[in-house]
Amino acid sequence: MQLSRTAKFSLGAFAIVAMAGIYLPLLLVITNSFNATTSGAFPIQDWTTKWWVAAWHNEGVREALWTSIKVASIATVIALVLGTMISFALARYEFFGKHTVNLLVVLPIALPGIVTGVAFSNTFKHVFEPLGIGLGMLSVIVGHATFCVVMVFNNVQARLGRVNRGLEEAAMDMGANLFTTFSQVTFPAIRSALIAGGLLAFALSFDEIVVTTFTTAPGTETLPIWIFNNMSRPNQAPVVNVIAAVLIVFSMIPVYLSQKLTGDDRD
Amino acid sequence: MAWLGVLYIGSLLLLFATAFWHTDPFTSKVIPGFTLENFQELVVQEAYRNTAVRTIGIALAVTILCAALALPLGLFMAKVAGPKLRAILAIGITLPLWAGYLVKVFSWRITFSQGGPLDWVLAPLGVDGMGYGQPAVVVTLAYLWFPYMAVPVYTAFRQIPDNLFNASADLGAKSWGTIRTVALPLLKPALIAGSIFTFSLSLGDYIAAQFVGGKTQMIGTVIAQNINLNPPLAAAFGLVPILVVVAYLFLARKSGALDAL
């Protein structure tokens, strides 16, 4: 493209500034976790690792982490089963209202999370609480599963569109029953889509805060809820900072590696 | 199989119905019925009306800021950077998506904190950092949703053939003229697609406002405050973002941008 030298230079400078803007705040969280003062005063005068030790021994963090893992795992399993079923129903069968269902499935991510959260909170309070099922772990899982389904559905549906149906028919012609056909032919074809959708669902659930806030009850604290509750407490802020630093490192390294592995041969 | 769907759709419908119920002021019990009180309160009460307008304003500011940053970055990545640098930048703009929502809010909470990094950087210039408040909310939300705008804009820039730019230059247009009259119209669908995310995600957010907004209240703040005390009012306020998002989608569809998705 015919860009002047100055234009190219200023665009390059802009890109550098933009990238700095994206990564400096994250770097800041990591360095600030070694800041000895609780106020987060800058520049850092005294360096310490005591907050890391405190975070490691923090019972609340451990419990919240365990709750998060449980919720995310169960929600992901539900999402895998339901998401696969819905995408098969929509890809393989014609039925009345199919397009409406197609639209409704993506609604949980199209609408702001707060709407989903308020809707579920409202339902659990007015319909299920009188029946003895109040807000708690179950309602959190239901809330999470609702948007996790969308992730699995999107991935599996995209894959099903490209799977050759002739293979399934061939398997059946050769005498395989429905179950054998699924486990030997269909499942291997959609396996990677299921893994991708499942990972995405797990990651989303693990990070979710808004729907969780509205569907949880005291006693059920996921890791984001724990962070949320402790971020404003001055004496807990350094521990929150350590957890945030850990989350940055743990979430970005695997993604960076996998993108680098798949990205190199693409370009 | 449909139980989740029924539960979800049922909940949305119940939410819609609840918006027309009212709360007994003495017992705080929710009483089914039909009243437009809640909606009336939203319109009449100045604080609520201001909150709704402020939230839409913040969402628009976030969208404009994201677009203003994504355009030059996308242009640089697609048309100036070499393949290697382009690949690194493409990973670079999507990677933060995985870093955790609260972690990113927290990073800006540190940045804007009193005596924090921003104050420190600006101190030699004799300027005070802006601290927590509405501008901080806009910056934080723009940071959170930037990838949703940057990715479609970058992809759209990549799809514009170079010879369109060359032709424009041959016909005498300068860089800026080419960008304005050739590139921008072709980027419109990508900008609208990105703006749907930046706009609707900002509209429903209240956590950024809580942690970097100082006293700033958004629609979500009011919903969160009322969900236990006055569910019908929270429900009525919950319908506001739905209506605004639907209206936004409708406008986007009218402009024809959705066909290109």
mmCIF file of N, CA, C and O in Angstrom, chain B residues 187-259:
data_model
loop_
_atom_site.group_PDB
_atom_site.id
_atom_site.type_symbol
_atom_site.label_atom_id
_atom_site.label_comp_id
_atom_site.label_asym_id
_atom_site.label_seq_id
_atom_site.Cartn_x
_atom_site.Cartn_y
_atom_site.Cartn_z
ATOM 1 N N LEU B 187 -14.692 -1.422 5.725
ATOM 2 C CA LEU B 187 -14.528 -1.904 7.098
ATOM 3 C C LEU B 187 -15.809 -1.802 7.913
ATOM 4 O O LEU B 187 -15.879 -2.298 9.030
ATOM 5 N N LYS B 188 -16.808 -1.153 7.344
ATOM 6 C CA LYS B 188 -18.018 -0.888 8.117
ATOM 7 C C LYS B 188 -18.631 -2.151 8.745
ATOM 8 O O LYS B 188 -18.937 -2.142 9.941
ATOM 9 N N PRO B 189 -18.784 -3.247 7.970
ATOM 10 C CA PRO B 189 -19.372 -4.436 8.601
ATOM 11 C C PRO B 189 -18.567 -4.927 9.797
ATOM 12 O O PRO B 189 -19.138 -5.288 10.826
ATOM 13 N N ALA B 190 -17.221 -4.898 9.665
ATOM 14 C CA ALA B 190 -16.380 -5.367 10.775
ATOM 15 C C ALA B 190 -16.532 -4.461 11.985
ATOM 16 O O ALA B 190 -16.615 -4.930 13.123
ATOM 17 N N LEU B 191 -16.591 -3.151 11.734
ATOM 18 C CA LEU B 191 -16.747 -2.206 12.849
ATOM 19 C C LEU B 191 -18.078 -2.436 13.555
ATOM 20 O O LEU B 191 -18.149 -2.405 14.787
ATOM 21 N N ILE B 192 -19.130 -2.676 12.770
ATOM 22 C CA ILE B 192 -20.436 -2.890 13.394
ATOM 23 C C ILE B 192 -20.446 -4.203 14.170
ATOM 24 O O ILE B 192 -20.931 -4.267 15.299
ATOM 25 N N ALA B 193 -19.848 -5.257 13.577
ATOM 26 C CA ALA B 193 -19.797 -6.542 14.273
ATOM 27 C C ALA B 193 -19.057 -6.395 15.600
ATOM 28 O O ALA B 193 -19.518 -6.862 16.648
ATOM 29 N N GLY B 194 -17.912 -5.709 15.554
ATOM 30 C CA GLY B 194 -17.150 -5.509 16.784
ATOM 31 C C GLY B 194 -17.909 -4.676 17.787
ATOM 32 O O GLY B 194 -17.901 -4.954 18.991
ATOM 33 N N SER B 195 -18.605 -3.655 17.284
ATOM 34 C CA SER B 195 -19.297 -2.745 18.190
ATOM 35 C C SER B 195 -20.448 -3.434 18.916
ATOM 36 O O SER B 195 -20.789 -3.059 20.032
ATOM 37 N N ILE B 196 -21.029 -4.472 18.284
ATOM 38 C CA ILE B 196 -22.112 -5.194 18.964
ATOM 39 C C ILE B 196 -21.575 -5.787 20.272
ATOM 40 O O ILE B 196 -22.212 -5.702 21.316
ATOM 41 N N PHE B 197 -20.364 -6.347 20.195
ATOM 42 C CA PHE B 197 -19.772 -6.923 21.408
ATOM 43 C C PHE B 197 -19.396 -5.842 22.406
ATOM 44 O O PHE B 197 -19.786 -5.893 23.577
ATOM 45 N N THR B 198 -18.626 -4.842 21.943
ATOM 46 C CA THR B 198 -18.143 -3.830 22.882
ATOM 47 C C THR B 198 -19.323 -3.102 23.525
ATOM 48 O O THR B 198 -19.308 -2.817 24.712
ATOM 49 N N PHE B 199 -20.360 -2.866 22.738
ATOM 50 C CA PHE B 199 -21.504 -2.113 23.248
ATOM 51 C C PHE B 199 -22.320 -2.944 24.236
ATOM 52 O O PHE B 199 -22.589 -2.512 25.356
ATOM 53 N N SER B 200 -22.690 -4.169 23.832
ATOM 54 C CA SER B 200 -23.602 -4.916 24.699
ATOM 55 C C SER B 200 -22.881 -5.446 25.937
ATOM 56 O O SER B 200 -23.463 -5.532 27.015
ATOM 57 N N LEU B 201 -21.592 -5.762 25.803
ATOM 58 C CA LEU B 201 -20.858 -6.212 26.992
ATOM 59 C C LEU B 201 -20.693 -5.071 27.993
ATOM 60 O O LEU B 201 -20.797 -5.277 29.201
ATOM 61 N N SER B 202 -20.456 -3.857 27.485
ATOM 62 C CA SER B 202 -20.314 -2.710 28.390
ATOM 63 C C SER B 202 -21.631 -2.383 29.070
ATOM 64 O O SER B 202 -21.665 -2.009 30.239
ATOM 65 N N LEU B 203 -22.699 -2.552 28.319
ATOM 66 C CA LEU B 203 -24.026 -2.196 28.819
ATOM 67 C C LEU B 203 -24.397 -3.017 30.049
ATOM 68 O O LEU B 203 -25.040 -2.513 30.973
ATOM 69 N N GLY B 204 -24.007 -4.283 30.070
ATOM 70 C CA GLY B 204 -24.417 -5.144 31.176
ATOM 71 C C GLY B 204 -23.420 -5.165 32.320
ATOM 72 O O GLY B 204 -23.645 -5.807 33.323
ATOM 73 N N ASP B 205 -22.309 -4.457 32.150
ATOM 74 C CA ASP B 205 -21.253 -4.564 33.147
ATOM 75 C C ASP B 205 -21.493 -3.643 34.335
ATOM 76 O O ASP B 205 -21.999 -2.545 34.196
ATOM 77 N N TYR B 206 -21.142 -4.115 35.516
ATOM 78 C CA TYR B 206 -21.209 -3.235 36.676
ATOM 79 C C TYR B 206 -20.012 -3.439 37.589
ATOM 80 O O TYR B 206 -19.784 -2.683 38.521
ATOM 81 N N ILE B 207 -19.233 -4.490 37.310
ATOM 82 C CA ILE B 207 -18.120 -4.817 38.190
ATOM 83 C C ILE B 207 -16.972 -3.834 37.995
ATOM 84 O O ILE B 207 -16.364 -3.374 38.965
ATOM 85 N N ALA B 208 -16.706 -3.466 36.737
ATOM 86 C CA ALA B 208 -15.676 -2.461 36.483
ATOM 87 C C ALA B 208 -16.053 -1.153 37.184
ATOM 88 O O ALA B 208 -15.217 -0.509 37.820
ATOM 89 N N ALA B 209 -17.325 -0.788 37.093
ATOM 90 C CA ALA B 209 -17.774 0.444 37.732
ATOM 91 C C ALA B 209 -17.560 0.370 39.239
ATOM 92 O O ALA B 209 -17.174 1.347 39.877
ATOM 93 N N GLN B 210 -17.789 -0.819 39.794
ATOM 94 C CA GLN B 210 -17.653 -0.980 41.236
ATOM 95 C C GLN B 210 -16.205 -0.813 41.697
ATOM 96 O O GLN B 210 -15.942 -0.247 42.749
ATOM 97 N N PHE B 211 -15.259 -1.315 40.886
ATOM 98 C CA PHE B 211 -13.872 -1.330 41.348
ATOM 99 C C PHE B 211 -13.026 -0.154 40.866
ATOM 100 O O PHE B 211 -12.052 0.188 41.511
ATOM 101 N N VAL B 212 -13.343 0.429 39.721
ATOM 102 C CA VAL B 212 -12.553 1.581 39.276
ATOM 103 C C VAL B 212 -13.420 2.814 39.068
ATOM 104 O O VAL B 212 -12.927 3.849 38.668
ATOM 105 N N GLY B 213 -14.725 2.699 39.357
ATOM 106 C CA GLY B 213 -15.644 3.778 39.007
ATOM 107 C C GLY B 213 -15.859 4.807 40.099
ATOM 108 O O GLY B 213 -16.583 5.775 39.908
ATOM 109 N N GLY B 214 -15.246 4.596 41.280
ATOM 110 C CA GLY B 214 -15.547 5.513 42.378
ATOM 111 C C GLY B 214 -17.022 5.425 42.694
ATOM 112 O O GLY B 214 -17.542 4.360 43.013
ATOM 113 N N LYS B 215 -17.732 6.544 42.522
ATOM 114 C CA LYS B 215 -19.169 6.547 42.815
ATOM 115 C C LYS B 215 -20.015 6.249 41.585
ATOM 116 O O LYS B 215 -21.238 6.279 41.646
ATOM 117 N N THR B 216 -19.370 5.999 40.435
ATOM 118 C CA THR B 216 -20.126 5.786 39.204
ATOM 119 C C THR B 216 -21.082 4.595 39.323
ATOM 120 O O THR B 216 -20.684 3.519 39.733
ATOM 121 N N GLN B 217 -22.343 4.830 38.993
ATOM 122 C CA GLN B 217 -23.318 3.746 38.995
ATOM 123 C C GLN B 217 -23.739 3.443 37.568
ATOM 124 O O GLN B 217 -23.894 4.335 36.746
ATOM 125 N N MET B 218 -23.908 2.145 37.281
ATOM 126 C CA MET B 218 -24.395 1.766 35.958
ATOM 127 C C MET B 218 -25.694 0.980 36.131
ATOM 128 O O MET B 218 -26.115 0.715 37.259
ATOM 129 N N ILE B 219 -26.330 0.607 35.013
ATOM 130 C CA ILE B 219 -27.594 -0.122 35.108
ATOM 131 C C ILE B 219 -27.409 -1.363 35.987
ATOM 132 O O ILE B 219 -28.215 -1.657 36.856
ATOM 133 N N GLY B 220 -26.287 -2.058 35.749
ATOM 134 C CA GLY B 220 -26.023 -3.275 36.506
ATOM 135 C C GLY B 220 -25.918 -3.028 38.002
ATOM 136 O O GLY B 220 -26.332 -3.859 38.810
ATOM 137 N N THR B 221 -25.368 -1.869 38.379
ATOM 138 C CA THR B 221 -25.245 -1.542 39.796
ATOM 139 C C THR B 221 -26.623 -1.506 40.441
ATOM 140 O O THR B 221 -26.835 -2.052 41.528
ATOM 141 N N VAL B 222 -27.561 -0.845 39.761
ATOM 142 C CA VAL B 222 -28.910 -0.708 40.315
ATOM 143 C C VAL B 222 -29.588 -2.073 40.397
ATOM 144 O O VAL B 222 -30.255 -2.396 41.387
ATOM 145 N N ILE B 223 -29.385 -2.913 39.363
ATOM 146 C CA ILE B 223 -29.981 -4.252 39.388
ATOM 147 C C ILE B 223 -29.421 -5.033 40.576
ATOM 148 O O ILE B 223 -30.164 -5.646 41.344
ATOM 149 N N ALA B 224 -28.096 -4.981 40.724
ATOM 150 C CA ALA B 224 -27.463 -5.753 41.797
ATOM 151 C C ALA B 224 -27.936 -5.283 43.170
ATOM 152 O O ALA B 224 -28.113 -6.086 44.083
ATOM 153 N N GLN B 225 -28.169 -3.971 43.305
ATOM 154 C CA GLN B 225 -28.597 -3.449 44.603
ATOM 155 C C GLN B 225 -30.032 -3.848 44.932
ATOM 156 O O GLN B 225 -30.394 -4.000 46.092
ATOM 157 N N ASN B 226 -30.847 -4.002 43.885
ATOM 158 C CA ASN B 226 -32.269 -4.229 44.127
ATOM 159 C C ASN B 226 -32.704 -5.679 44.051
ATOM 160 O O ASN B 226 -33.851 -5.988 44.337
ATOM 161 N N ILE B 227 -31.770 -6.555 43.644
ATOM 162 C CA ILE B 227 -32.187 -7.930 43.369
ATOM 163 C C ILE B 227 -32.789 -8.589 44.598
ATOM 164 O O ILE B 227 -33.704 -9.402 44.508
ATOM 165 N N ASN B 228 -32.318 -8.227 45.795
ATOM 166 C CA ASN B 228 -32.872 -8.827 47.008
ATOM 167 C C ASN B 228 -33.999 -7.994 47.621
ATOM 168 O O ASN B 228 -34.964 -8.519 48.136
ATOM 169 N N LEU B 229 -33.846 -6.671 47.564
ATOM 170 C CA LEU B 229 -34.810 -5.798 48.220
ATOM 171 C C LEU B 229 -36.073 -5.626 47.398
ATOM 172 O O LEU B 229 -37.182 -5.656 47.914
ATOM 173 N N ASN B 230 -35.901 -5.428 46.114
ATOM 174 C CA ASN B 230 -37.041 -5.107 45.266
ATOM 175 C C ASN B 230 -36.895 -5.791 43.904
ATOM 176 O O ASN B 230 -36.581 -5.146 42.908
ATOM 177 N N PRO B 231 -37.100 -7.119 43.868
ATOM 178 C CA PRO B 231 -36.884 -7.868 42.619
ATOM 179 C C PRO B 231 -37.651 -7.321 41.414
ATOM 180 O O PRO B 231 -37.094 -7.278 40.321
ATOM 181 N N PRO B 232 -38.921 -6.880 41.581
ATOM 182 C CA PRO B 232 -39.605 -6.371 40.384
ATOM 183 C C PRO B 232 -38.889 -5.183 39.754
ATOM 184 O O PRO B 232 -38.795 -5.090 38.529
ATOM 185 N N LEU B 233 -38.337 -4.295 40.582
ATOM 186 C CA LEU B 233 -37.639 -3.142 40.029
ATOM 187 C C LEU B 233 -36.357 -3.595 39.319
ATOM 188 O O LEU B 233 -36.042 -3.120 38.226
ATOM 189 N N ALA B 234 -35.657 -4.561 39.943
ATOM 190 C CA ALA B 234 -34.451 -5.101 39.309
ATOM 191 C C ALA B 234 -34.799 -5.733 37.967
ATOM 192 O O ALA B 234 -34.091 -5.561 36.972
ATOM 193 N N ALA B 235 -35.932 -6.457 37.944
ATOM 194 C CA ALA B 235 -36.362 -7.111 36.706
ATOM 195 C C ALA B 235 -36.668 -6.083 35.630
ATOM 196 O O ALA B 235 -36.258 -6.221 34.473
ATOM 197 N N ALA B 236 -37.369 -5.009 36.039
ATOM 198 C CA ALA B 236 -37.717 -3.970 35.073
ATOM 199 C C ALA B 236 -36.458 -3.319 34.515
ATOM 200 O O ALA B 236 -36.342 -3.087 33.307
ATOM 201 N N PHE B 237 -35.491 -3.094 35.408
ATOM 202 C CA PHE B 237 -34.243 -2.481 34.953
ATOM 203 C C PHE B 237 -33.450 -3.462 34.092
ATOM 204 O O PHE B 237 -32.714 -3.051 33.190
ATOM 205 N N GLY B 238 -33.611 -4.757 34.375
ATOM 206 C CA GLY B 238 -32.937 -5.774 33.575
ATOM 207 C C GLY B 238 -33.429 -5.801 32.137
ATOM 208 O O GLY B 238 -32.716 -6.227 31.218
ATOM 209 N N LEU B 239 -34.681 -5.348 31.939
ATOM 210 C CA LEU B 239 -35.223 -5.328 30.579
ATOM 211 C C LEU B 239 -34.615 -4.198 29.750
ATOM 212 O O LEU B 239 -34.622 -4.263 28.522
ATOM 213 N N VAL B 240 -34.074 -3.175 30.428
ATOM 214 C CA VAL B 240 -33.513 -2.038 29.692
ATOM 215 C C VAL B 240 -32.356 -2.468 28.776
ATOM 216 O O VAL B 240 -32.384 -2.186 27.578
ATOM 217 N N PRO B 241 -31.318 -3.178 29.330
ATOM 218 C CA PRO B 241 -30.252 -3.611 28.410
ATOM 219 C C PRO B 241 -30.757 -4.513 27.293
ATOM 220 O O PRO B 241 -30.260 -4.414 26.160
ATOM 221 N N ILE B 242 -31.742 -5.370 27.592
ATOM 222 C CA ILE B 242 -32.271 -6.240 26.529
ATOM 223 C C ILE B 242 -32.839 -5.381 25.403
ATOM 224 O O ILE B 242 -32.535 -5.585 24.232
ATOM 225 N N LEU B 243 -33.666 -4.398 25.784
ATOM 226 C CA LEU B 243 -34.295 -3.539 24.778
ATOM 227 C C LEU B 243 -33.246 -2.778 23.976
ATOM 228 O O LEU B 243 -33.322 -2.695 22.750
ATOM 229 N N VAL B 244 -32.244 -2.231 24.685
ATOM 230 C CA VAL B 244 -31.233 -1.437 23.987
ATOM 231 C C VAL B 244 -30.431 -2.321 23.031
ATOM 232 O O VAL B 244 -30.168 -1.948 21.886
ATOM 233 N N VAL B 245 -30.065 -3.533 23.490
ATOM 234 C CA VAL B 245 -29.296 -4.433 22.632
ATOM 235 C C VAL B 245 -30.116 -4.840 21.406
ATOM 236 O O VAL B 245 -29.610 -4.854 20.281
ATOM 237 N N VAL B 246 -31.398 -5.146 21.631
ATOM 238 C CA VAL B 246 -32.251 -5.530 20.504
ATOM 239 C C VAL B 246 -32.365 -4.367 19.514
ATOM 240 O O VAL B 246 -32.247 -4.558 18.296
ATOM 241 N N ALA B 247 -32.536 -3.154 20.045
ATOM 242 C CA ALA B 247 -32.624 -1.985 19.168
ATOM 243 C C ALA B 247 -31.321 -1.806 18.383
ATOM 244 O O ALA B 247 -31.333 -1.525 17.180
ATOM 245 N N TYR B 248 -30.210 -2.031 19.066
ATOM 246 C CA TYR B 248 -28.901 -1.891 18.418
ATOM 247 C C TYR B 248 -28.738 -2.923 17.313
ATOM 248 O O TYR B 248 -28.292 -2.609 16.209
ATOM 249 N N LEU B 249 -29.127 -4.172 17.619
ATOM 250 C CA LEU B 249 -29.049 -5.237 16.610
ATOM 251 C C LEU B 249 -29.936 -4.900 15.420
ATOM 252 O O LEU B 249 -29.585 -5.152 14.269
ATOM 253 N N PHE B 250 -31.111 -4.342 15.723
ATOM 254 C CA PHE B 250 -32.038 -3.998 14.656
ATOM 255 C C PHE B 250 -31.430 -2.948 13.729
ATOM 256 O O PHE B 250 -31.464 -3.073 12.505
ATOM 257 N N LEU B 251 -30.812 -1.922 14.330
ATOM 258 C CA LEU B 251 -30.156 -0.878 13.536
ATOM 259 C C LEU B 251 -29.016 -1.477 12.708
ATOM 260 O O LEU B 251 -28.835 -1.145 11.539
ATOM 261 N N ALA B 252 -28.254 -2.375 13.346
ATOM 262 C CA ALA B 252 -27.132 -3.000 12.653
ATOM 263 C C ALA B 252 -27.629 -3.816 11.461
ATOM 264 O O ALA B 252 -27.032 -3.798 10.381
ATOM 265 N N ARG B 253 -28.755 -4.527 11.668
ATOM 266 C CA ARG B 253 -29.294 -5.346 10.592
ATOM 267 C C ARG B 253 -29.779 -4.460 9.455
ATOM 268 O O ARG B 253 -29.558 -4.748 8.278
ATOM 269 N N LYS B 254 -30.389 -3.346 9.829
ATOM 270 C CA LYS B 254 -30.907 -2.423 8.825
ATOM 271 C C LYS B 254 -29.779 -1.887 7.942
ATOM 272 O O LYS B 254 -29.948 -1.685 6.747
ATOM 273 N N SER B 255 -28.621 -1.668 8.577
ATOM 274 C CA SER B 255 -27.493 -1.143 7.803
ATOM 275 C C SER B 255 -26.868 -2.228 6.937
ATOM 276 O O SER B 255 -25.948 -1.956 6.167
ATOM 277 N N GLY B 256 -27.334 -3.459 7.094
ATOM 278 C CA GLY B 256 -26.873 -4.531 6.225
ATOM 279 C C GLY B 256 -25.585 -5.179 6.674
ATOM 280 O O GLY B 256 -25.046 -6.042 5.993
ATOM 281 N N ALA B 257 -25.085 -4.781 7.860
ATOM 282 C CA ALA B 257 -23.787 -5.296 8.295
ATOM 283 C C ALA B 257 -23.866 -6.745 8.729
ATOM 284 O O ALA B 257 -22.891 -7.478 8.635
ATOM 285 N N LEU B 258 -25.046 -7.159 9.200
ATOM 286 C CA LEU B 258 -25.142 -8.520 9.735
ATOM 287 C C LEU B 258 -25.070 -9.567 8.632
ATOM 288 O O LEU B 258 -24.655 -10.694 8.874
ATOM 289 N N ASP B 259 -25.460 -9.192 7.401
ATOM 290 C CA ASP B 259 -25.413 -10.166 6.305
ATOM 291 C C ASP B 259 -23.981 -10.596 6.038
ATOM 292 O O ASP B 259 -23.726 -11.699 5.581
#
